[in-house]
Amino acid sequence: MTAQPAADRSTDRSTGRLLVVGAHSADFVWRAAGAVAAFVQAGGEAKVVALTYGERGESGVLWQEEGQTEENVKKIRHGEAERASQHLGASFEAFDLGDYPLVNDHSDIERLAELMRDFAPTVVLTHPDKDPFNPDHPVAYEMVQKARLMTSGAGVESGFKTAPPSEFLVFEPHQPELCGFVPSVFVDITAVFEQKKAAMAEMKAQAYLQRYYAERAEHRGNHARKVTGNKEIRQAEAFMRLVPNVVGTL
């Protein structure tokens, strides 16, 4: 893939690729489903990667079933995430690394870096680096940021396959004020909100979160209206940039 000028890479979704990496199979749905659907609707390509299925830490309802097994929980969670991705027009891939705790292993970082080299995303989304309530989210961030740096190949591009540097953002955590999250980007998801709701409805193992994140989208929609003055915005998702975007003019 030939690198585009930075200004084009940040605005032209028709040639863009969005990579969303979550610690668990449902993370992308709550925090970025609208952004994924909007990106695809604008002509881009989106891929979702789940480092784990969340079979231990986020599947409590499933474990209430008599005779439940870990492999069956993983199967159910995979199906949920795959169907949710289809609602958004994205592909889904699971690494199945095991959760609670997710372990930061060099071989898994290299696996993620290789995926990034092949997919060559123009935008990467993942968790913030802090979360006092979830042990896996900060580990996912560390893995993604290391893989991203390896992908761009600073200093070694003559000897290794690389991909152009991507935009790098984190999505909103469940309790942003405790995670050092300050939004710097709002994505208007009004036109694709029904797709987000359909994706959330697939996550039956965590159905209790559907109302929370639907309401959160309304809150962020209110904030986006205040920023822009655009009264047509009803729902939005919030993100925080980790590296500057480059434009030709303000």
PDB file of C-alpha atoms in Angstrom:
ATOM      1  CA  MET A   1       0.000   0.000   0.000  1.00  0.00           C
ATOM      2  CA  THR A   2       1.371   3.413  -0.962  1.00  0.00           C
ATOM      3  CA  ALA A   3       1.281   5.927   1.867  1.00  0.00           C
ATOM      4  CA  GLN A   4      -1.095   8.822   1.321  1.00  0.00           C
ATOM      5  CA  PRO A   5      -0.353  12.386   2.431  1.00  0.00           C
ATOM      6  CA  ALA A   6      -1.295  12.766   6.078  1.00  0.00           C
ATOM      7  CA  ALA A   7      -4.132  15.170   5.349  1.00  0.00           C
ATOM      8  CA  ASP A   8      -5.720  12.689   2.935  1.00  0.00           C
ATOM      9  CA  ARG A   9      -5.272   9.745   5.303  1.00  0.00           C
ATOM     10  CA  SER A  10      -7.181  11.578   8.033  1.00  0.00           C
ATOM     11  CA  THR A  11     -10.137  12.620   5.876  1.00  0.00           C
ATOM     12  CA  ASP A  12     -10.609  10.184   2.978  1.00  0.00           C
ATOM     13  CA  ARG A  13     -12.388   7.130   4.371  1.00  0.00           C
ATOM     14  CA  SER A  14     -13.018   5.689   0.899  1.00  0.00           C
ATOM     15  CA  THR A  15      -9.407   4.462   0.869  1.00  0.00           C
ATOM     16  CA  GLY A  16      -9.047   4.069   4.641  1.00  0.00           C
ATOM     17  CA  ARG A  17      -8.749   1.036   6.873  1.00  0.00           C
ATOM     18  CA  LEU A  18      -9.912   1.041  10.471  1.00  0.00           C
ATOM     19  CA  LEU A  19      -8.518  -1.449  12.991  1.00  0.00           C
ATOM     20  CA  VAL A  20     -10.244  -1.787  16.361  1.00  0.00           C
ATOM     21  CA  VAL A  21      -8.493  -3.923  18.981  1.00  0.00           C
ATOM     22  CA  GLY A  22     -10.356  -4.876  22.149  1.00  0.00           C
ATOM     23  CA  ALA A  23      -9.190  -6.891  25.129  1.00  0.00           C
ATOM     24  CA  HIS A  24     -12.444  -8.881  25.035  1.00  0.00           C
ATOM     25  CA  SER A  25     -14.882  -9.828  22.314  1.00  0.00           C
ATOM     26  CA  ALA A  26     -17.576  -7.294  23.241  1.00  0.00           C
ATOM     27  CA  ASP A  27     -15.412  -4.239  23.961  1.00  0.00           C
ATOM     28  CA  PHE A  28     -15.642  -2.797  20.451  1.00  0.00           C
ATOM     29  CA  VAL A  29     -19.425  -2.951  20.433  1.00  0.00           C
ATOM     30  CA  TRP A  30     -19.992  -0.746  23.462  1.00  0.00           C
ATOM     31  CA  ARG A  31     -17.275   1.792  22.723  1.00  0.00           C
ATOM     32  CA  ALA A  32     -16.824   2.040  18.963  1.00  0.00           C
ATOM     33  CA  ALA A  33     -19.614   0.274  17.063  1.00  0.00           C
ATOM     34  CA  GLY A  34     -21.001   3.557  15.770  1.00  0.00           C
ATOM     35  CA  ALA A  35     -17.599   4.770  14.596  1.00  0.00           C
ATOM     36  CA  VAL A  36     -17.009   1.445  12.833  1.00  0.00           C
ATOM     37  CA  ALA A  37     -20.373   1.589  11.042  1.00  0.00           C
ATOM     38  CA  ALA A  38     -19.848   5.238  10.049  1.00  0.00           C
ATOM     39  CA  PHE A  39     -16.365   4.461   8.719  1.00  0.00           C
ATOM     40  CA  VAL A  40     -17.675   1.609   6.568  1.00  0.00           C
ATOM     41  CA  GLN A  41     -20.658   3.652   5.421  1.00  0.00           C
ATOM     42  CA  ALA A  42     -18.219   6.312   4.175  1.00  0.00           C
ATOM     43  CA  GLY A  43     -16.444   3.717   2.032  1.00  0.00           C
ATOM     44  CA  GLY A  44     -13.723   2.467   4.358  1.00  0.00           C
ATOM     45  CA  GLU A  45     -12.793  -1.042   5.422  1.00  0.00           C
ATOM     46  CA  ALA A  46     -12.966  -2.070   9.087  1.00  0.00           C
ATOM     47  CA  LYS A  47     -11.500  -4.994  11.002  1.00  0.00           C
ATOM     48  CA  VAL A  48     -12.182  -5.866  14.632  1.00  0.00           C
ATOM     49  CA  VAL A  49      -9.708  -7.905  16.661  1.00  0.00           C
ATOM     50  CA  ALA A  50     -10.539  -9.358  20.075  1.00  0.00           C
ATOM     51  CA  LEU A  51      -7.472 -10.432  22.015  1.00  0.00           C
ATOM     52  CA  THR A  52      -9.651 -12.667  24.217  1.00  0.00           C
ATOM     53  CA  TYR A  53     -13.244 -13.818  24.350  1.00  0.00           C
ATOM     54  CA  GLY A  54     -13.759 -12.521  27.884  1.00  0.00           C
ATOM     55  CA  GLU A  55     -14.730 -16.050  28.837  1.00  0.00           C
ATOM     56  CA  ARG A  56     -13.623 -15.703  32.455  1.00  0.00           C
ATOM     57  CA  GLY A  57     -14.190 -12.070  33.345  1.00  0.00           C
ATOM     58  CA  GLU A  58     -17.149 -10.936  31.249  1.00  0.00           C
ATOM     59  CA  SER A  59     -19.397 -13.952  30.734  1.00  0.00           C
ATOM     60  CA  GLY A  60     -21.030 -14.389  34.127  1.00  0.00           C
ATOM     61  CA  VAL A  61     -24.517 -14.939  32.731  1.00  0.00           C
ATOM     62  CA  LEU A  62     -23.307 -17.773  30.526  1.00  0.00           C
ATOM     63  CA  TRP A  63     -21.674 -19.555  33.464  1.00  0.00           C
ATOM     64  CA  GLN A  64     -25.048 -19.748  35.218  1.00  0.00           C
ATOM     65  CA  GLU A  65     -26.101 -22.435  32.738  1.00  0.00           C
ATOM     66  CA  GLU A  66     -25.763 -25.951  34.106  1.00  0.00           C
ATOM     67  CA  GLY A  67     -22.932 -27.948  32.565  1.00  0.00           C
ATOM     68  CA  GLN A  68     -21.368 -24.909  30.948  1.00  0.00           C
ATOM     69  CA  THR A  69     -17.813 -25.265  29.639  1.00  0.00           C
ATOM     70  CA  GLU A  70     -15.094 -22.757  28.790  1.00  0.00           C
ATOM     71  CA  GLU A  71     -14.969 -23.868  25.163  1.00  0.00           C
ATOM     72  CA  ASN A  72     -18.733 -23.427  24.800  1.00  0.00           C
ATOM     73  CA  VAL A  73     -18.555 -19.954  26.336  1.00  0.00           C
ATOM     74  CA  LYS A  74     -15.872 -19.040  23.815  1.00  0.00           C
ATOM     75  CA  LYS A  75     -18.019 -20.399  20.988  1.00  0.00           C
ATOM     76  CA  ILE A  76     -21.007 -18.337  22.118  1.00  0.00           C
ATOM     77  CA  ARG A  77     -18.920 -15.187  22.516  1.00  0.00           C
ATOM     78  CA  HIS A  78     -17.334 -15.657  19.098  1.00  0.00           C
ATOM     79  CA  GLY A  79     -20.753 -15.957  17.489  1.00  0.00           C
ATOM     80  CA  GLU A  80     -22.002 -12.825  19.255  1.00  0.00           C
ATOM     81  CA  ALA A  81     -19.012 -10.753  18.176  1.00  0.00           C
ATOM     82  CA  GLU A  82     -19.067 -12.044  14.620  1.00  0.00           C
ATOM     83  CA  ARG A  83     -22.753 -11.215  14.187  1.00  0.00           C
ATOM     84  CA  ALA A  84     -22.242  -7.804  15.800  1.00  0.00           C
ATOM     85  CA  SER A  85     -19.404  -7.081  13.370  1.00  0.00           C
ATOM     86  CA  GLN A  86     -21.617  -8.057  10.446  1.00  0.00           C
ATOM     87  CA  HIS A  87     -24.210  -5.491  11.521  1.00  0.00           C
ATOM     88  CA  LEU A  88     -21.472  -2.860  11.203  1.00  0.00           C
ATOM     89  CA  GLY A  89     -19.956  -4.111   7.966  1.00  0.00           C
ATOM     90  CA  ALA A  90     -16.671  -5.127   9.627  1.00  0.00           C
ATOM     91  CA  SER A  91     -14.694  -8.352   9.711  1.00  0.00           C
ATOM     92  CA  PHE A  92     -13.912 -10.037  13.025  1.00  0.00           C
ATOM     93  CA  GLU A  93     -10.905 -12.000  14.244  1.00  0.00           C
ATOM     94  CA  ALA A  94     -10.225 -13.446  17.708  1.00  0.00           C
ATOM     95  CA  PHE A  95      -6.763 -14.223  19.068  1.00  0.00           C
ATOM     96  CA  ASP A  96      -8.113 -16.299  22.001  1.00  0.00           C
ATOM     97  CA  LEU A  97      -5.236 -15.376  24.347  1.00  0.00           C
ATOM     98  CA  GLY A  98      -7.133 -15.976  27.595  1.00  0.00           C
ATOM     99  CA  ASP A  99      -8.512 -13.265  29.858  1.00  0.00           C
ATOM    100  CA  TYR A 100      -8.348 -12.344  33.554  1.00  0.00           C
ATOM    101  CA  PRO A 101      -5.504 -11.936  33.260  1.00  0.00           C
ATOM    102  CA  LEU A 102      -4.513 -11.149  29.688  1.00  0.00           C
ATOM    103  CA  VAL A 103      -0.735 -11.578  29.586  1.00  0.00           C
ATOM    104  CA  ASN A 104       1.518  -9.300  27.556  1.00  0.00           C
ATOM    105  CA  ASP A 105       3.584 -11.837  25.608  1.00  0.00           C
ATOM    106  CA  HIS A 106       6.159 -10.943  22.940  1.00  0.00           C
ATOM    107  CA  SER A 107       4.919 -13.555  20.473  1.00  0.00           C
ATOM    108  CA  ASP A 108       1.370 -12.195  20.705  1.00  0.00           C
ATOM    109  CA  ILE A 109       2.611  -8.650  20.118  1.00  0.00           C
ATOM    110  CA  GLU A 110       4.471  -9.857  17.045  1.00  0.00           C
ATOM    111  CA  ARG A 111       1.303 -11.621  15.869  1.00  0.00           C
ATOM    112  CA  LEU A 112      -0.623  -8.374  16.209  1.00  0.00           C
ATOM    113  CA  ALA A 113       2.144  -6.423  14.480  1.00  0.00           C
ATOM    114  CA  GLU A 114       2.080  -8.854  11.567  1.00  0.00           C
ATOM    115  CA  LEU A 115      -1.673  -8.370  11.242  1.00  0.00           C
ATOM    116  CA  MET A 116      -1.127  -4.609  11.192  1.00  0.00           C
ATOM    117  CA  ARG A 117       1.556  -4.924   8.506  1.00  0.00           C
ATOM    118  CA  ASP A 118      -0.800  -6.934   6.326  1.00  0.00           C
ATOM    119  CA  PHE A 119      -3.924  -4.855   6.941  1.00  0.00           C
ATOM    120  CA  ALA A 120      -2.057  -1.499   6.948  1.00  0.00           C
ATOM    121  CA  PRO A 121      -4.682   0.426   8.949  1.00  0.00           C
ATOM    122  CA  THR A 122      -4.983   4.163   8.524  1.00  0.00           C
ATOM    123  CA  VAL A 123      -6.680   4.421  11.937  1.00  0.00           C
ATOM    124  CA  VAL A 124      -6.162   2.261  15.045  1.00  0.00           C
ATOM    125  CA  LEU A 125      -8.529   2.286  18.039  1.00  0.00           C
ATOM    126  CA  THR A 126      -8.026   0.538  21.372  1.00  0.00           C
ATOM    127  CA  HIS A 127      -8.377   0.975  25.152  1.00  0.00           C
ATOM    128  CA  PRO A 128      -6.770   3.760  27.222  1.00  0.00           C
ATOM    129  CA  ASP A 129      -3.691   2.836  29.239  1.00  0.00           C
ATOM    130  CA  LYS A 130      -5.486   3.037  32.609  1.00  0.00           C
ATOM    131  CA  ASP A 131      -8.472   1.200  34.046  1.00  0.00           C
ATOM    132  CA  PRO A 132      -8.697   0.609  37.821  1.00  0.00           C
ATOM    133  CA  PHE A 133     -11.522  -1.899  37.394  1.00  0.00           C
ATOM    134  CA  ASN A 134     -10.278  -4.150  34.605  1.00  0.00           C
ATOM    135  CA  PRO A 135      -6.858  -5.850  34.537  1.00  0.00           C
ATOM    136  CA  ASP A 136      -6.959  -6.640  30.821  1.00  0.00           C
ATOM    137  CA  HIS A 137      -7.721  -3.250  29.260  1.00  0.00           C
ATOM    138  CA  PRO A 138      -4.356  -1.594  30.073  1.00  0.00           C
ATOM    139  CA  VAL A 139      -2.539  -4.725  28.869  1.00  0.00           C
ATOM    140  CA  ALA A 140      -4.407  -4.550  25.561  1.00  0.00           C
ATOM    141  CA  TYR A 141      -3.335  -0.926  25.201  1.00  0.00           C
ATOM    142  CA  GLU A 142       0.306  -1.809  25.833  1.00  0.00           C
ATOM    143  CA  MET A 143       0.193  -4.608  23.273  1.00  0.00           C
ATOM    144  CA  VAL A 144      -1.407  -2.397  20.628  1.00  0.00           C
ATOM    145  CA  GLN A 145       0.928   0.541  21.087  1.00  0.00           C
ATOM    146  CA  LYS A 146       3.990  -1.730  20.914  1.00  0.00           C
ATOM    147  CA  ALA A 147       2.670  -3.561  17.860  1.00  0.00           C
ATOM    148  CA  ARG A 148       1.890  -0.276  16.150  1.00  0.00           C
ATOM    149  CA  LEU A 149       5.438   0.987  16.695  1.00  0.00           C
ATOM    150  CA  MET A 150       6.866  -2.278  15.389  1.00  0.00           C
ATOM    151  CA  THR A 151       4.597  -2.029  12.363  1.00  0.00           C
ATOM    152  CA  SER A 152       5.861   1.383  11.308  1.00  0.00           C
ATOM    153  CA  GLY A 153       9.384   0.020  11.615  1.00  0.00           C
ATOM    154  CA  ALA A 154      11.204   3.080  12.905  1.00  0.00           C
ATOM    155  CA  GLY A 155      14.881   2.597  12.172  1.00  0.00           C
ATOM    156  CA  VAL A 156      14.545  -0.885  10.676  1.00  0.00           C
ATOM    157  CA  GLU A 157      12.290  -0.377   7.653  1.00  0.00           C
ATOM    158  CA  SER A 158      15.068  -1.393   5.265  1.00  0.00           C
ATOM    159  CA  GLY A 159      15.097  -4.916   6.699  1.00  0.00           C
ATOM    160  CA  PHE A 160      11.493  -5.590   7.694  1.00  0.00           C
ATOM    161  CA  LYS A 161       8.046  -5.360   6.158  1.00  0.00           C
ATOM    162  CA  THR A 162       6.339  -2.209   7.400  1.00  0.00           C
ATOM    163  CA  ALA A 163       3.116  -0.246   6.984  1.00  0.00           C
ATOM    164  CA  PRO A 164       2.611   3.545   7.024  1.00  0.00           C
ATOM    165  CA  PRO A 165       2.059   5.079  10.491  1.00  0.00           C
ATOM    166  CA  SER A 166      -1.618   5.179  11.409  1.00  0.00           C
ATOM    167  CA  GLU A 167      -3.716   7.594  13.357  1.00  0.00           C
ATOM    168  CA  PHE A 168      -3.898   6.321  16.941  1.00  0.00           C
ATOM    169  CA  LEU A 169      -6.872   6.895  19.233  1.00  0.00           C
ATOM    170  CA  VAL A 170      -8.388   5.308  22.316  1.00  0.00           C
ATOM    171  CA  PHE A 171     -12.089   4.798  22.820  1.00  0.00           C
ATOM    172  CA  GLU A 172     -14.084   5.840  25.851  1.00  0.00           C
ATOM    173  CA  PRO A 173     -13.786   3.538  28.902  1.00  0.00           C
ATOM    174  CA  HIS A 174     -16.702   2.700  31.161  1.00  0.00           C
ATOM    175  CA  GLN A 175     -15.691   5.318  33.761  1.00  0.00           C
ATOM    176  CA  PRO A 176     -13.622   7.885  31.846  1.00  0.00           C
ATOM    177  CA  GLU A 177     -12.910  10.153  34.806  1.00  0.00           C
ATOM    178  CA  LEU A 178     -10.991   7.319  36.507  1.00  0.00           C
ATOM    179  CA  CYS A 179      -8.995   6.358  33.430  1.00  0.00           C
ATOM    180  CA  GLY A 180      -7.407   9.650  32.424  1.00  0.00           C
ATOM    181  CA  PHE A 181      -9.685   9.860  29.387  1.00  0.00           C
ATOM    182  CA  VAL A 182     -10.320  13.339  27.968  1.00  0.00           C
ATOM    183  CA  PRO A 183     -12.229  13.282  24.665  1.00  0.00           C
ATOM    184  CA  SER A 184     -10.630  15.104  21.750  1.00  0.00           C
ATOM    185  CA  VAL A 185     -12.783  13.628  18.966  1.00  0.00           C
ATOM    186  CA  PHE A 186     -16.528  13.099  18.745  1.00  0.00           C
ATOM    187  CA  VAL A 187     -17.893  10.892  15.969  1.00  0.00           C
ATOM    188  CA  ASP A 188     -21.456  11.636  14.929  1.00  0.00           C
ATOM    189  CA  ILE A 189     -23.175   8.240  14.869  1.00  0.00           C
ATOM    190  CA  THR A 190     -26.745   9.483  14.416  1.00  0.00           C
ATOM    191  CA  ALA A 191     -27.101   7.927  10.962  1.00  0.00           C
ATOM    192  CA  VAL A 192     -25.778   4.546  12.110  1.00  0.00           C
ATOM    193  CA  PHE A 193     -27.158   4.399  15.642  1.00  0.00           C
ATOM    194  CA  GLU A 194     -29.638   1.665  14.729  1.00  0.00           C
ATOM    195  CA  GLN A 195     -26.703  -0.447  13.543  1.00  0.00           C
ATOM    196  CA  LYS A 196     -24.978   0.087  16.881  1.00  0.00           C
ATOM    197  CA  LYS A 197     -28.115  -0.954  18.733  1.00  0.00           C
ATOM    198  CA  ALA A 198     -28.397  -4.063  16.578  1.00  0.00           C
ATOM    199  CA  ALA A 199     -24.761  -4.915  17.315  1.00  0.00           C
ATOM    200  CA  MET A 200     -25.264  -4.378  21.051  1.00  0.00           C
ATOM    201  CA  ALA A 201     -28.339  -6.593  20.994  1.00  0.00           C
ATOM    202  CA  GLU A 202     -26.155  -9.497  19.861  1.00  0.00           C
ATOM    203  CA  MET A 203     -24.134  -9.313  23.087  1.00  0.00           C
ATOM    204  CA  LYS A 204     -26.583 -11.299  25.187  1.00  0.00           C
ATOM    205  CA  ALA A 205     -23.896 -12.352  27.660  1.00  0.00           C
ATOM    206  CA  GLN A 206     -23.695  -8.688  28.720  1.00  0.00           C
ATOM    207  CA  ALA A 207     -27.196  -7.459  27.966  1.00  0.00           C
ATOM    208  CA  TYR A 208     -27.114  -5.205  31.052  1.00  0.00           C
ATOM    209  CA  LEU A 209     -24.700  -2.862  29.241  1.00  0.00           C
ATOM    210  CA  GLN A 210     -26.986  -2.160  26.287  1.00  0.00           C
ATOM    211  CA  ARG A 211     -29.023   0.554  27.992  1.00  0.00           C
ATOM    212  CA  TYR A 212     -25.939   2.160  29.550  1.00  0.00           C
ATOM    213  CA  TYR A 213     -24.149   2.604  26.243  1.00  0.00           C
ATOM    214  CA  ALA A 214     -27.284   3.706  24.403  1.00  0.00           C
ATOM    215  CA  GLU A 215     -27.659   6.436  27.004  1.00  0.00           C
ATOM    216  CA  ARG A 216     -23.948   7.255  26.785  1.00  0.00           C
ATOM    217  CA  ALA A 217     -24.335   7.830  23.049  1.00  0.00           C
ATOM    218  CA  GLU A 218     -27.115  10.318  23.808  1.00  0.00           C
ATOM    219  CA  HIS A 219     -24.887  12.137  26.326  1.00  0.00           C
ATOM    220  CA  ARG A 220     -22.015  12.400  23.872  1.00  0.00           C
ATOM    221  CA  GLY A 221     -24.462  13.511  21.192  1.00  0.00           C
ATOM    222  CA  ASN A 222     -25.399  16.407  23.464  1.00  0.00           C
ATOM    223  CA  HIS A 223     -21.728  17.296  23.873  1.00  0.00           C
ATOM    224  CA  ALA A 224     -21.119  17.093  20.123  1.00  0.00           C
ATOM    225  CA  ARG A 225     -24.050  19.455  19.485  1.00  0.00           C
ATOM    226  CA  LYS A 226     -22.556  21.998  21.863  1.00  0.00           C
ATOM    227  CA  VAL A 227     -19.160  21.770  20.155  1.00  0.00           C
ATOM    228  CA  THR A 228     -20.513  22.122  16.612  1.00  0.00           C
ATOM    229  CA  GLY A 229     -23.835  23.881  16.942  1.00  0.00           C
ATOM    230  CA  ASN A 230     -25.251  21.123  14.732  1.00  0.00           C
ATOM    231  CA  LYS A 231     -28.678  20.342  16.150  1.00  0.00           C
ATOM    232  CA  GLU A 232     -29.058  17.332  13.857  1.00  0.00           C
ATOM    233  CA  ILE A 233     -26.576  15.309  15.911  1.00  0.00           C
ATOM    234  CA  ARG A 234     -28.456  13.019  18.280  1.00  0.00           C
ATOM    235  CA  GLN A 235     -25.872  10.355  19.194  1.00  0.00           C
ATOM    236  CA  ALA A 236     -22.075  10.341  19.231  1.00  0.00           C
ATOM    237  CA  GLU A 237     -19.065   8.374  20.452  1.00  0.00           C
ATOM    238  CA  ALA A 238     -16.017   9.894  22.114  1.00  0.00           C
ATOM    239  CA  PHE A 239     -12.351   9.198  21.426  1.00  0.00           C
ATOM    240  CA  MET A 240      -9.011  10.611  22.537  1.00  0.00           C
ATOM    241  CA  ARG A 241      -6.105  11.127  20.156  1.00  0.00           C
ATOM    242  CA  LEU A 242      -2.731   9.811  21.232  1.00  0.00           C
ATOM    243  CA  VAL A 243      -0.757  11.254  18.318  1.00  0.00           C
ATOM    244  CA  PRO A 244      -1.480  14.490  16.426  1.00  0.00           C
ATOM    245  CA  ASN A 245      -3.293  14.400  13.113  1.00  0.00           C
ATOM    246  CA  VAL A 246      -1.753  16.392  10.274  1.00  0.00           C
ATOM    247  CA  VAL A 247      -3.791  18.605   7.937  1.00  0.00           C
ATOM    248  CA  GLY A 248      -2.951  20.965   5.116  1.00  0.00           C
ATOM    249  CA  THR A 249      -4.831  23.868   6.660  1.00  0.00           C
ATOM    250  CA  LEU A 250      -7.026  24.611   9.665  1.00  0.00           C
TER     251      LEU A 250
END
